[in-house]
Amino acid sequence: MMLNYDDLDWSKHQNSFSPLFQFNIVSFNLLAPVYKRLQSVDITTGFRKRESQKEELWSARALRTADFFRREVLGSTDIIGLQEFWLDSAYRHIFEEEFAQAGYDVHVLKRPGKKLDGVALVIKSQDFEVLGTEHVFLSTLGDRVALLLWLKHRESGKDILIANTHLSFPHSTADRLDQMTQMQNLTGVIDTFAHRYHIDYAT
């Protein structure tokens, strides 16, 4: 069947497909408090202060975000990807407690060096079993990483490879080229992982 992709009403076409199973996935950049700049200036450095320096600010935003997840995302979503997930223990607790209460497992990969954030994949445990994990280093420019999970869908028994990353922002031509390299590195790792564990893309 040929589809007119200018017609964005999916409901007209959904019966033309027979998926083996369906799941919902969403992704959010949380803007880590260590990167969120405030208007006030730190007199010792001359630079604008970061939200992470004021607990009352970052904790309030984290609680609002966790409440949004509870009301709008959890329960109806199977997989959540997070970028700029701050690894401060109190900050992590706000989110991880919320996810755990709703039946999700949290998998986190820290960026290397002095970076204080990472990427995370939040998996609804009643729907997916985690069979394997791969930590991928993508680029020294900006210390970019990716988290790769091998999942098995419990109901259908089908395997899924899913990755979460936060590519460098393309400020310049060099950044855009590095961004392409990061994507090539990640797809290469996914192919290698699938071959190593005999995961068939067709199934």
PDB file of C-alpha atoms in Angstrom:
ATOM      1  CA  MET A   1       0.000   0.000   0.000  1.00  0.00           C
ATOM      2  CA  MET A   2       1.332   3.449  -0.935  1.00  0.00           C
ATOM      3  CA  LEU A   3       0.872   6.127   1.681  1.00  0.00           C
ATOM      4  CA  ASN A   4       0.633   9.854   1.138  1.00  0.00           C
ATOM      5  CA  TYR A   5       3.075  11.206   3.723  1.00  0.00           C
ATOM      6  CA  ASP A   6       1.557  14.664   3.377  1.00  0.00           C
ATOM      7  CA  ASP A   7      -1.473  13.217   5.133  1.00  0.00           C
ATOM      8  CA  LEU A   8      -0.460  13.280   8.796  1.00  0.00           C
ATOM      9  CA  ASP A   9      -3.639  11.683  10.140  1.00  0.00           C
ATOM     10  CA  TRP A  10      -2.171   8.389  11.365  1.00  0.00           C
ATOM     11  CA  SER A  11      -5.584   7.003  12.297  1.00  0.00           C
ATOM     12  CA  LYS A  12      -6.424   6.623   8.607  1.00  0.00           C
ATOM     13  CA  HIS A  13      -3.470   4.281   8.066  1.00  0.00           C
ATOM     14  CA  GLN A  14      -2.893   2.418  11.318  1.00  0.00           C
ATOM     15  CA  ASN A  15      -4.995  -0.573  10.241  1.00  0.00           C
ATOM     16  CA  SER A  16      -2.720  -1.038   7.207  1.00  0.00           C
ATOM     17  CA  PHE A  17       0.105  -2.194   9.467  1.00  0.00           C
ATOM     18  CA  SER A  18       0.402  -5.277  11.626  1.00  0.00           C
ATOM     19  CA  PRO A  19       3.080  -4.583  14.267  1.00  0.00           C
ATOM     20  CA  LEU A  20       4.270  -7.485  16.389  1.00  0.00           C
ATOM     21  CA  PHE A  21       3.914  -5.252  19.431  1.00  0.00           C
ATOM     22  CA  GLN A  22       3.798  -1.581  20.301  1.00  0.00           C
ATOM     23  CA  PHE A  23       5.417   0.513  23.005  1.00  0.00           C
ATOM     24  CA  ASN A  24       5.717   4.183  23.891  1.00  0.00           C
ATOM     25  CA  ILE A  25       9.018   6.000  24.261  1.00  0.00           C
ATOM     26  CA  VAL A  26       9.739   9.623  25.168  1.00  0.00           C
ATOM     27  CA  SER A  27      12.925  11.623  25.635  1.00  0.00           C
ATOM     28  CA  PHE A  28      13.692  14.694  27.743  1.00  0.00           C
ATOM     29  CA  ASN A  29      16.682  16.988  28.199  1.00  0.00           C
ATOM     30  CA  LEU A  30      16.451  17.969  31.878  1.00  0.00           C
ATOM     31  CA  LEU A  31      18.984  20.857  31.701  1.00  0.00           C
ATOM     32  CA  ALA A  32      21.252  19.832  34.559  1.00  0.00           C
ATOM     33  CA  PRO A  33      21.402  22.436  37.358  1.00  0.00           C
ATOM     34  CA  VAL A  34      25.191  22.602  36.910  1.00  0.00           C
ATOM     35  CA  TYR A  35      24.565  24.094  33.432  1.00  0.00           C
ATOM     36  CA  LYS A  36      21.537  26.303  34.098  1.00  0.00           C
ATOM     37  CA  ARG A  37      22.821  29.864  34.454  1.00  0.00           C
ATOM     38  CA  LEU A  38      21.270  32.384  36.827  1.00  0.00           C
ATOM     39  CA  GLN A  39      21.232  36.155  36.491  1.00  0.00           C
ATOM     40  CA  SER A  40      23.353  36.688  39.604  1.00  0.00           C
ATOM     41  CA  VAL A  41      27.144  36.765  39.258  1.00  0.00           C
ATOM     42  CA  ASP A  42      29.616  34.841  41.416  1.00  0.00           C
ATOM     43  CA  ILE A  43      31.957  37.552  42.754  1.00  0.00           C
ATOM     44  CA  THR A  44      34.833  35.082  43.140  1.00  0.00           C
ATOM     45  CA  THR A  45      34.810  34.010  39.476  1.00  0.00           C
ATOM     46  CA  GLY A  46      33.062  36.862  37.686  1.00  0.00           C
ATOM     47  CA  PHE A  47      30.751  34.374  35.959  1.00  0.00           C
ATOM     48  CA  ARG A  48      27.017  33.946  36.340  1.00  0.00           C
ATOM     49  CA  LYS A  49      26.043  31.542  39.099  1.00  0.00           C
ATOM     50  CA  ARG A  50      24.593  28.133  38.314  1.00  0.00           C
ATOM     51  CA  GLU A  51      21.311  26.787  39.625  1.00  0.00           C
ATOM     52  CA  SER A  52      23.227  23.961  41.355  1.00  0.00           C
ATOM     53  CA  GLN A  53      24.594  26.558  43.803  1.00  0.00           C
ATOM     54  CA  LYS A  54      21.103  27.240  45.168  1.00  0.00           C
ATOM     55  CA  GLU A  55      19.396  24.110  46.496  1.00  0.00           C
ATOM     56  CA  GLU A  56      16.025  25.814  46.905  1.00  0.00           C
ATOM     57  CA  LEU A  57      15.994  26.519  43.147  1.00  0.00           C
ATOM     58  CA  TRP A  58      17.193  23.206  41.717  1.00  0.00           C
ATOM     59  CA  SER A  59      15.162  21.111  44.154  1.00  0.00           C
ATOM     60  CA  ALA A  60      11.971  23.033  43.370  1.00  0.00           C
ATOM     61  CA  ARG A  61      12.478  22.568  39.620  1.00  0.00           C
ATOM     62  CA  ALA A  62      13.309  18.888  40.072  1.00  0.00           C
ATOM     63  CA  LEU A  63      10.142  18.331  42.131  1.00  0.00           C
ATOM     64  CA  ARG A  64       8.027  20.085  39.489  1.00  0.00           C
ATOM     65  CA  THR A  65       9.611  17.934  36.784  1.00  0.00           C
ATOM     66  CA  ALA A  66       9.052  14.743  38.779  1.00  0.00           C
ATOM     67  CA  ASP A  67       5.420  15.774  39.284  1.00  0.00           C
ATOM     68  CA  PHE A  68       5.069  16.281  35.526  1.00  0.00           C
ATOM     69  CA  PHE A  69       6.410  12.779  34.931  1.00  0.00           C
ATOM     70  CA  ARG A  70       3.977  11.347  37.485  1.00  0.00           C
ATOM     71  CA  ARG A  71       0.958  13.122  35.954  1.00  0.00           C
ATOM     72  CA  GLU A  72       1.737  12.994  32.236  1.00  0.00           C
ATOM     73  CA  VAL A  73       4.308  10.290  31.468  1.00  0.00           C
ATOM     74  CA  LEU A  74       4.555   7.413  33.922  1.00  0.00           C
ATOM     75  CA  GLY A  75       2.140   4.570  33.422  1.00  0.00           C
ATOM     76  CA  SER A  76       1.453   5.305  29.748  1.00  0.00           C
ATOM     77  CA  THR A  77       5.127   5.250  28.688  1.00  0.00           C
ATOM     78  CA  ASP A  78       7.347   2.179  28.497  1.00  0.00           C
ATOM     79  CA  ILE A  79      10.799   3.759  27.985  1.00  0.00           C
ATOM     80  CA  ILE A  80      12.061   7.206  28.980  1.00  0.00           C
ATOM     81  CA  GLY A  81      15.343   8.679  27.770  1.00  0.00           C
ATOM     82  CA  LEU A  82      16.939  11.446  29.851  1.00  0.00           C
ATOM     83  CA  GLN A  83      19.803  13.739  28.914  1.00  0.00           C
ATOM     84  CA  GLU A  84      21.690  16.109  31.231  1.00  0.00           C
ATOM     85  CA  PHE A  85      20.680  13.973  34.213  1.00  0.00           C
ATOM     86  CA  TRP A  86      22.558  15.535  37.132  1.00  0.00           C
ATOM     87  CA  LEU A  87      24.295  12.952  39.298  1.00  0.00           C
ATOM     88  CA  ASP A  88      24.035  14.771  42.621  1.00  0.00           C
ATOM     89  CA  SER A  89      22.683  12.182  45.089  1.00  0.00           C
ATOM     90  CA  ALA A  90      19.790  14.322  46.373  1.00  0.00           C
ATOM     91  CA  TYR A  91      18.745  15.269  42.835  1.00  0.00           C
ATOM     92  CA  ARG A  92      18.898  11.654  41.657  1.00  0.00           C
ATOM     93  CA  HIS A  93      16.821  10.531  44.639  1.00  0.00           C
ATOM     94  CA  ILE A  94      13.920  12.796  43.649  1.00  0.00           C
ATOM     95  CA  PHE A  95      13.638  11.156  40.245  1.00  0.00           C
ATOM     96  CA  GLU A  96      14.675   7.608  41.067  1.00  0.00           C
ATOM     97  CA  GLU A  97      12.177   7.373  43.923  1.00  0.00           C
ATOM     98  CA  GLU A  98       9.394   8.569  41.621  1.00  0.00           C
ATOM     99  CA  PHE A  99      10.358   6.090  38.908  1.00  0.00           C
ATOM    100  CA  ALA A 100      10.709   3.185  41.348  1.00  0.00           C
ATOM    101  CA  GLN A 101       7.270   3.780  42.852  1.00  0.00           C
ATOM    102  CA  ALA A 102       5.773   3.613  39.355  1.00  0.00           C
ATOM    103  CA  GLY A 103       7.583   0.354  38.503  1.00  0.00           C
ATOM    104  CA  TYR A 104      10.516   1.605  36.443  1.00  0.00           C
ATOM    105  CA  ASP A 105      14.198   0.682  36.586  1.00  0.00           C
ATOM    106  CA  VAL A 106      16.761   3.447  36.034  1.00  0.00           C
ATOM    107  CA  HIS A 107      20.027   2.876  34.144  1.00  0.00           C
ATOM    108  CA  VAL A 108      22.546   5.738  34.161  1.00  0.00           C
ATOM    109  CA  LEU A 109      25.825   6.423  32.386  1.00  0.00           C
ATOM    110  CA  LYS A 110      27.990   9.286  33.636  1.00  0.00           C
ATOM    111  CA  ARG A 111      29.965  11.410  31.212  1.00  0.00           C
ATOM    112  CA  PRO A 112      33.720  10.987  31.779  1.00  0.00           C
ATOM    113  CA  GLY A 113      36.167  13.297  33.514  1.00  0.00           C
ATOM    114  CA  LYS A 114      34.849  16.162  35.589  1.00  0.00           C
ATOM    115  CA  LYS A 115      31.389  16.193  34.024  1.00  0.00           C
ATOM    116  CA  LEU A 116      28.672  15.943  36.657  1.00  0.00           C
ATOM    117  CA  ASP A 117      25.823  14.714  34.482  1.00  0.00           C
ATOM    118  CA  GLY A 118      25.013  11.757  32.274  1.00  0.00           C
ATOM    119  CA  VAL A 119      22.364  10.033  30.209  1.00  0.00           C
ATOM    120  CA  ALA A 120      19.726   7.650  31.545  1.00  0.00           C
ATOM    121  CA  LEU A 121      17.244   5.105  30.273  1.00  0.00           C
ATOM    122  CA  VAL A 122      14.187   4.479  32.431  1.00  0.00           C
ATOM    123  CA  ILE A 123      12.557   1.126  31.678  1.00  0.00           C
ATOM    124  CA  LYS A 124       9.113  -0.123  32.696  1.00  0.00           C
ATOM    125  CA  SER A 125      10.085  -3.411  34.310  1.00  0.00           C
ATOM    126  CA  GLN A 126       6.764  -5.203  33.821  1.00  0.00           C
ATOM    127  CA  ASP A 127       7.100  -4.759  30.051  1.00  0.00           C
ATOM    128  CA  PHE A 128      10.831  -5.247  29.467  1.00  0.00           C
ATOM    129  CA  GLU A 129      13.646  -7.371  30.843  1.00  0.00           C
ATOM    130  CA  VAL A 130      17.177  -5.935  30.549  1.00  0.00           C
ATOM    131  CA  LEU A 131      19.475  -8.588  29.088  1.00  0.00           C
ATOM    132  CA  GLY A 132      22.618  -6.518  28.541  1.00  0.00           C
ATOM    133  CA  THR A 133      24.225  -3.097  28.763  1.00  0.00           C
ATOM    134  CA  GLU A 134      26.932  -1.331  26.783  1.00  0.00           C
ATOM    135  CA  HIS A 135      28.621   1.922  27.827  1.00  0.00           C
ATOM    136  CA  VAL A 136      29.748   3.745  24.693  1.00  0.00           C
ATOM    137  CA  PHE A 137      32.368   6.504  24.562  1.00  0.00           C
ATOM    138  CA  LEU A 138      31.626   8.598  21.476  1.00  0.00           C
ATOM    139  CA  SER A 139      33.940  11.589  21.470  1.00  0.00           C
ATOM    140  CA  THR A 140      36.598  13.351  23.539  1.00  0.00           C
ATOM    141  CA  LEU A 141      35.228  16.675  22.291  1.00  0.00           C
ATOM    142  CA  GLY A 142      32.660  17.419  24.977  1.00  0.00           C
ATOM    143  CA  ASP A 143      33.065  13.972  26.581  1.00  0.00           C
ATOM    144  CA  ARG A 144      30.087  12.470  24.760  1.00  0.00           C
ATOM    145  CA  VAL A 145      28.753   9.039  25.678  1.00  0.00           C
ATOM    146  CA  ALA A 146      25.826   6.764  24.874  1.00  0.00           C
ATOM    147  CA  LEU A 147      24.007   4.165  26.924  1.00  0.00           C
ATOM    148  CA  LEU A 148      22.944   1.051  25.006  1.00  0.00           C
ATOM    149  CA  LEU A 149      20.498  -1.467  26.460  1.00  0.00           C
ATOM    150  CA  TRP A 150      19.470  -4.879  25.156  1.00  0.00           C
ATOM    151  CA  LEU A 151      15.855  -5.418  26.116  1.00  0.00           C
ATOM    152  CA  LYS A 152      13.451  -8.320  25.770  1.00  0.00           C
ATOM    153  CA  HIS A 153       9.791  -7.494  25.445  1.00  0.00           C
ATOM    154  CA  ARG A 154       8.172  -9.781  27.998  1.00  0.00           C
ATOM    155  CA  GLU A 155       4.863 -10.355  26.195  1.00  0.00           C
ATOM    156  CA  SER A 156       6.191 -11.011  22.682  1.00  0.00           C
ATOM    157  CA  GLY A 157       9.668 -12.326  23.558  1.00  0.00           C
ATOM    158  CA  LYS A 158      11.207 -10.004  20.959  1.00  0.00           C
ATOM    159  CA  ASP A 159      14.594  -8.331  21.427  1.00  0.00           C
ATOM    160  CA  ILE A 160      15.153  -4.576  21.204  1.00  0.00           C
ATOM    161  CA  LEU A 161      18.358  -2.566  21.169  1.00  0.00           C
ATOM    162  CA  ILE A 162      17.867   0.977  22.394  1.00  0.00           C
ATOM    163  CA  ALA A 163      20.432   3.733  22.889  1.00  0.00           C
ATOM    164  CA  ASN A 164      20.337   7.149  24.512  1.00  0.00           C
ATOM    165  CA  THR A 165      22.895   9.862  23.916  1.00  0.00           C
ATOM    166  CA  HIS A 166      23.335  13.624  23.990  1.00  0.00           C
ATOM    167  CA  LEU A 167      25.226  14.760  20.911  1.00  0.00           C
ATOM    168  CA  SER A 168      27.423  17.869  20.906  1.00  0.00           C
ATOM    169  CA  PHE A 169      25.603  21.060  20.011  1.00  0.00           C
ATOM    170  CA  PRO A 170      26.652  22.131  16.476  1.00  0.00           C
ATOM    171  CA  HIS A 171      28.103  25.565  17.208  1.00  0.00           C
ATOM    172  CA  SER A 172      30.412  25.361  14.194  1.00  0.00           C
ATOM    173  CA  THR A 173      31.238  23.280  11.130  1.00  0.00           C
ATOM    174  CA  ALA A 174      33.761  21.311  13.198  1.00  0.00           C
ATOM    175  CA  ASP A 175      31.020  20.559  15.750  1.00  0.00           C
ATOM    176  CA  ARG A 176      28.669  19.363  13.020  1.00  0.00           C
ATOM    177  CA  LEU A 177      31.354  17.047  11.647  1.00  0.00           C
ATOM    178  CA  ASP A 178      32.044  15.731  15.139  1.00  0.00           C
ATOM    179  CA  GLN A 179      28.315  15.211  15.623  1.00  0.00           C
ATOM    180  CA  MET A 180      28.253  13.038  12.493  1.00  0.00           C
ATOM    181  CA  THR A 181      31.240  11.078  13.808  1.00  0.00           C
ATOM    182  CA  GLN A 182      29.445  10.504  17.112  1.00  0.00           C
ATOM    183  CA  MET A 183      26.391   9.129  15.295  1.00  0.00           C
ATOM    184  CA  GLN A 184      28.573   6.878  13.121  1.00  0.00           C
ATOM    185  CA  ASN A 185      30.378   5.579  16.204  1.00  0.00           C
ATOM    186  CA  LEU A 186      27.078   4.796  17.912  1.00  0.00           C
ATOM    187  CA  THR A 187      25.488   3.003  14.959  1.00  0.00           C
ATOM    188  CA  GLY A 188      28.714   1.016  14.566  1.00  0.00           C
ATOM    189  CA  VAL A 189      28.582  -0.086  18.205  1.00  0.00           C
ATOM    190  CA  ILE A 190      24.920  -1.085  17.820  1.00  0.00           C
ATOM    191  CA  ASP A 191      25.762  -3.205  14.754  1.00  0.00           C
ATOM    192  CA  THR A 192      28.685  -4.841  16.558  1.00  0.00           C
ATOM    193  CA  PHE A 193      26.590  -5.525  19.654  1.00  0.00           C
ATOM    194  CA  ALA A 194      23.807  -7.075  17.586  1.00  0.00           C
ATOM    195  CA  HIS A 195      26.292  -9.297  15.735  1.00  0.00           C
ATOM    196  CA  ARG A 196      28.045 -10.354  18.953  1.00  0.00           C
ATOM    197  CA  TYR A 197      24.829 -11.511  20.610  1.00  0.00           C
ATOM    198  CA  HIS A 198      23.154 -12.772  17.420  1.00  0.00           C
ATOM    199  CA  ILE A 199      20.317 -10.259  17.592  1.00  0.00           C
ATOM    200  CA  ASP A 200      18.476 -10.334  14.279  1.00  0.00           C
ATOM    201  CA  TYR A 201      17.253  -6.913  13.139  1.00  0.00           C
ATOM    202  CA  ALA A 202      14.509  -8.591  11.141  1.00  0.00           C
ATOM    203  CA  THR A 203      12.874 -10.102  14.205  1.00  0.00           C
TER     204      THR A 203
END
